[in-house]
mmCIF file of the C-alpha atoms, coordinates in Angstrom:
data_MODEL
# 
_entry.id   MODEL 
# 
loop_
_atom_site.group_PDB 
_atom_site.id 
_atom_site.type_symbol 
_atom_site.label_atom_id 
_atom_site.label_alt_id 
_atom_site.label_comp_id 
_atom_site.label_asym_id 
_atom_site.label_entity_id 
_atom_site.label_seq_id 
_atom_site.pdbx_PDB_ins_code 
_atom_site.Cartn_x 
_atom_site.Cartn_y 
_atom_site.Cartn_z 
_atom_site.occupancy 
_atom_site.B_iso_or_equiv 
_atom_site.pdbx_formal_charge 
_atom_site.auth_seq_id 
_atom_site.auth_comp_id 
_atom_site.auth_asym_id 
_atom_site.auth_atom_id 
_atom_site.pdbx_PDB_model_num 
ATOM 1  C CA . UNK A 1 1  ? -23.029 2.852   -2.245  1.00 0.00 ? 1  UNK A CA 1 
ATOM 2  C CA . UNK A 1 2  ? -21.697 5.503   -5.005  1.00 0.00 ? 2  UNK A CA 1 
ATOM 3  C CA . UNK A 1 3  ? -18.593 6.690   -3.896  1.00 0.00 ? 3  UNK A CA 1 
ATOM 4  C CA . UNK A 1 4  ? -18.709 10.453  -2.885  1.00 0.00 ? 4  UNK A CA 1 
ATOM 5  C CA . UNK A 1 5  ? -14.677 11.637  -4.767  1.00 0.00 ? 5  UNK A CA 1 
ATOM 6  C CA . UNK A 1 6  ? -12.031 9.788   -6.707  1.00 0.00 ? 6  UNK A CA 1 
ATOM 7  C CA . UNK A 1 7  ? -10.879 9.659   -3.550  1.00 0.00 ? 7  UNK A CA 1 
ATOM 8  C CA . UNK A 1 8  ? -13.154 8.121   -1.544  1.00 0.00 ? 8  UNK A CA 1 
ATOM 9  C CA . UNK A 1 9  ? -13.243 6.135   -4.953  1.00 0.00 ? 9  UNK A CA 1 
ATOM 10 C CA . UNK A 1 10 ? -9.492  4.579   -4.750  1.00 0.00 ? 10 UNK A CA 1 
ATOM 11 C CA . UNK A 1 11 ? -9.526  3.581   -0.823  1.00 0.00 ? 11 UNK A CA 1 
ATOM 12 C CA . UNK A 1 12 ? -12.014 1.844   -2.069  1.00 0.00 ? 12 UNK A CA 1 
ATOM 13 C CA . UNK A 1 13 ? -10.291 -0.185  -4.205  1.00 0.00 ? 13 UNK A CA 1 
ATOM 14 C CA . UNK A 1 14 ? -7.058  -0.570  -2.096  1.00 0.00 ? 14 UNK A CA 1 
ATOM 15 C CA . UNK A 1 15 ? -9.331  -2.014  0.531   1.00 0.00 ? 15 UNK A CA 1 
ATOM 16 C CA . UNK A 1 16 ? -10.733 -4.417  -2.300  1.00 0.00 ? 16 UNK A CA 1 
ATOM 17 C CA . UNK A 1 17 ? -7.319  -5.382  -3.645  1.00 0.00 ? 17 UNK A CA 1 
ATOM 18 C CA . UNK A 1 18 ? -6.929  -6.429  -0.026  1.00 0.00 ? 18 UNK A CA 1 
ATOM 19 C CA . UNK A 1 19 ? -9.349  -7.808  0.592   1.00 0.00 ? 19 UNK A CA 1 
ATOM 20 C CA . UNK A 1 20 ? -9.059  -9.732  -2.920  1.00 0.00 ? 20 UNK A CA 1 
ATOM 21 C CA . UNK A 1 21 ? -6.164  -11.043 -1.532  1.00 0.00 ? 21 UNK A CA 1 
ATOM 22 C CA . UNK A 1 22 ? -4.232  -9.055  -4.350  1.00 0.00 ? 22 UNK A CA 1 
ATOM 23 C CA . UNK A 1 23 ? -2.560  -6.712  -1.523  1.00 0.00 ? 23 UNK A CA 1 
ATOM 24 C CA . UNK A 1 24 ? -1.218  -7.303  1.755   1.00 0.00 ? 24 UNK A CA 1 
ATOM 25 C CA . UNK A 1 25 ? -3.287  -5.275  4.360   1.00 0.00 ? 25 UNK A CA 1 
ATOM 26 C CA . UNK A 1 26 ? -0.460  -4.239  6.395   1.00 0.00 ? 26 UNK A CA 1 
ATOM 27 C CA . UNK A 1 27 ? 0.103   -2.097  3.625   1.00 0.00 ? 27 UNK A CA 1 
ATOM 28 C CA . UNK A 1 28 ? -2.999  -0.315  4.264   1.00 0.00 ? 28 UNK A CA 1 
ATOM 29 C CA . UNK A 1 29 ? -4.149  2.696   5.728   1.00 0.00 ? 29 UNK A CA 1 
ATOM 30 C CA . UNK A 1 30 ? -6.150  5.540   6.721   1.00 0.00 ? 30 UNK A CA 1 
ATOM 31 C CA . UNK A 1 31 ? -9.218  5.274   5.096   1.00 0.00 ? 31 UNK A CA 1 
ATOM 32 C CA . UNK A 1 32 ? -8.985  2.512   3.300   1.00 0.00 ? 32 UNK A CA 1 
ATOM 33 C CA . UNK A 1 33 ? -7.657  -0.364  5.798   1.00 0.00 ? 33 UNK A CA 1 
ATOM 34 C CA . UNK A 1 34 ? -11.401 1.206   7.781   1.00 0.00 ? 34 UNK A CA 1 
ATOM 35 C CA . UNK A 1 35 ? -13.143 0.583   4.703   1.00 0.00 ? 35 UNK A CA 1 
ATOM 36 C CA . UNK A 1 36 ? -11.465 -3.344  4.387   1.00 0.00 ? 36 UNK A CA 1 
ATOM 37 C CA . UNK A 1 37 ? -12.227 -3.740  8.370   1.00 0.00 ? 37 UNK A CA 1 
ATOM 38 C CA . UNK A 1 38 ? -15.672 -2.343  8.349   1.00 0.00 ? 38 UNK A CA 1 
ATOM 39 C CA . UNK A 1 39 ? -17.292 -2.908  4.144   1.00 0.00 ? 39 UNK A CA 1 
ATOM 40 C CA . UNK A 1 40 ? -17.941 -5.971  2.775   1.00 0.00 ? 40 UNK A CA 1 
ATOM 41 C CA . UNK A 1 41 ? -16.716 -7.174  -0.622  1.00 0.00 ? 41 UNK A CA 1 
ATOM 42 C CA . UNK A 1 42 ? -20.016 -7.014  -2.570  1.00 0.00 ? 42 UNK A CA 1 
ATOM 43 C CA . UNK A 1 43 ? -20.154 -3.713  -0.680  1.00 0.00 ? 43 UNK A CA 1 
ATOM 44 C CA . UNK A 1 44 ? -15.907 -2.687  -1.796  1.00 0.00 ? 44 UNK A CA 1 
ATOM 45 C CA . UNK A 1 45 ? -16.928 -3.721  -5.724  1.00 0.00 ? 45 UNK A CA 1 
ATOM 46 C CA . UNK A 1 46 ? -19.921 -1.245  -6.376  1.00 0.00 ? 46 UNK A CA 1 
ATOM 47 C CA . UNK A 1 47 ? -18.476 2.034   -4.886  1.00 0.00 ? 47 UNK A CA 1 
ATOM 48 C CA . UNK A 1 48 ? -14.548 0.811   -6.391  1.00 0.00 ? 48 UNK A CA 1 
ATOM 49 C CA . UNK A 1 49 ? -16.228 0.668   -9.826  1.00 0.00 ? 49 UNK A CA 1 
ATOM 50 C CA . UNK A 1 50 ? -18.984 3.809   -8.894  1.00 0.00 ? 50 UNK A CA 1 
ATOM 51 C CA . UNK A 1 51 ? -18.027 6.080   -12.483 1.00 0.00 ? 51 UNK A CA 1 
ATOM 52 C CA . UNK A 1 52 ? -15.274 8.833   -12.084 1.00 0.00 ? 52 UNK A CA 1 
ATOM 53 C CA . UNK A 1 53 ? -17.048 11.418  -14.309 1.00 0.00 ? 53 UNK A CA 1 
ATOM 54 C CA . UNK A 1 54 ? -17.913 14.447  -12.673 1.00 0.00 ? 54 UNK A CA 1 
ATOM 55 C CA . UNK A 1 55 ? -16.784 13.314  -9.058  1.00 0.00 ? 55 UNK A CA 1 
ATOM 56 C CA . UNK A 1 56 ? -14.627 15.589  -6.938  1.00 0.00 ? 56 UNK A CA 1 
ATOM 57 C CA . UNK A 1 57 ? -11.109 15.015  -5.850  1.00 0.00 ? 57 UNK A CA 1 
ATOM 58 C CA . UNK A 1 58 ? -12.055 15.273  -2.572  1.00 0.00 ? 58 UNK A CA 1 
ATOM 59 C CA . UNK A 1 59 ? -15.141 14.939  -1.408  1.00 0.00 ? 59 UNK A CA 1 
ATOM 60 C CA . UNK A 1 60 ? -15.250 18.901  1.062   1.00 0.00 ? 60 UNK A CA 1 
ATOM 61 C CA . UNK A 1 61 ? -18.104 18.612  3.757   1.00 0.00 ? 61 UNK A CA 1 
ATOM 62 C CA . UNK A 1 62 ? -20.460 21.799  3.436   1.00 0.00 ? 62 UNK A CA 1 
ATOM 63 C CA . UNK A 1 63 ? -20.024 24.917  4.345   1.00 0.00 ? 63 UNK A CA 1 
ATOM 64 C CA . UNK A 1 64 ? -22.802 26.943  5.934   1.00 0.00 ? 64 UNK A CA 1 
ATOM 65 C CA . UNK A 1 65 ? -23.232 30.501  4.836   1.00 0.00 ? 65 UNK A CA 1 
ATOM 66 C CA . UNK A 1 66 ? -24.660 33.270  7.373   1.00 0.00 ? 66 UNK A CA 1 
# 
């Protein structure tokens, strides 16, 4: 599953780094910690390696305009 935002991509990269043993798991926080706990290494690789072109900085909840 590709990343929806640059922030999500960075969090996946941090989680992947911990899965590989390059960084310490205790240094993860927030989204990267949750991704580390809930996603497999291949899933994290796919999300972290998504092209950044056209991605927003953060994913915003869609708002309904009535």
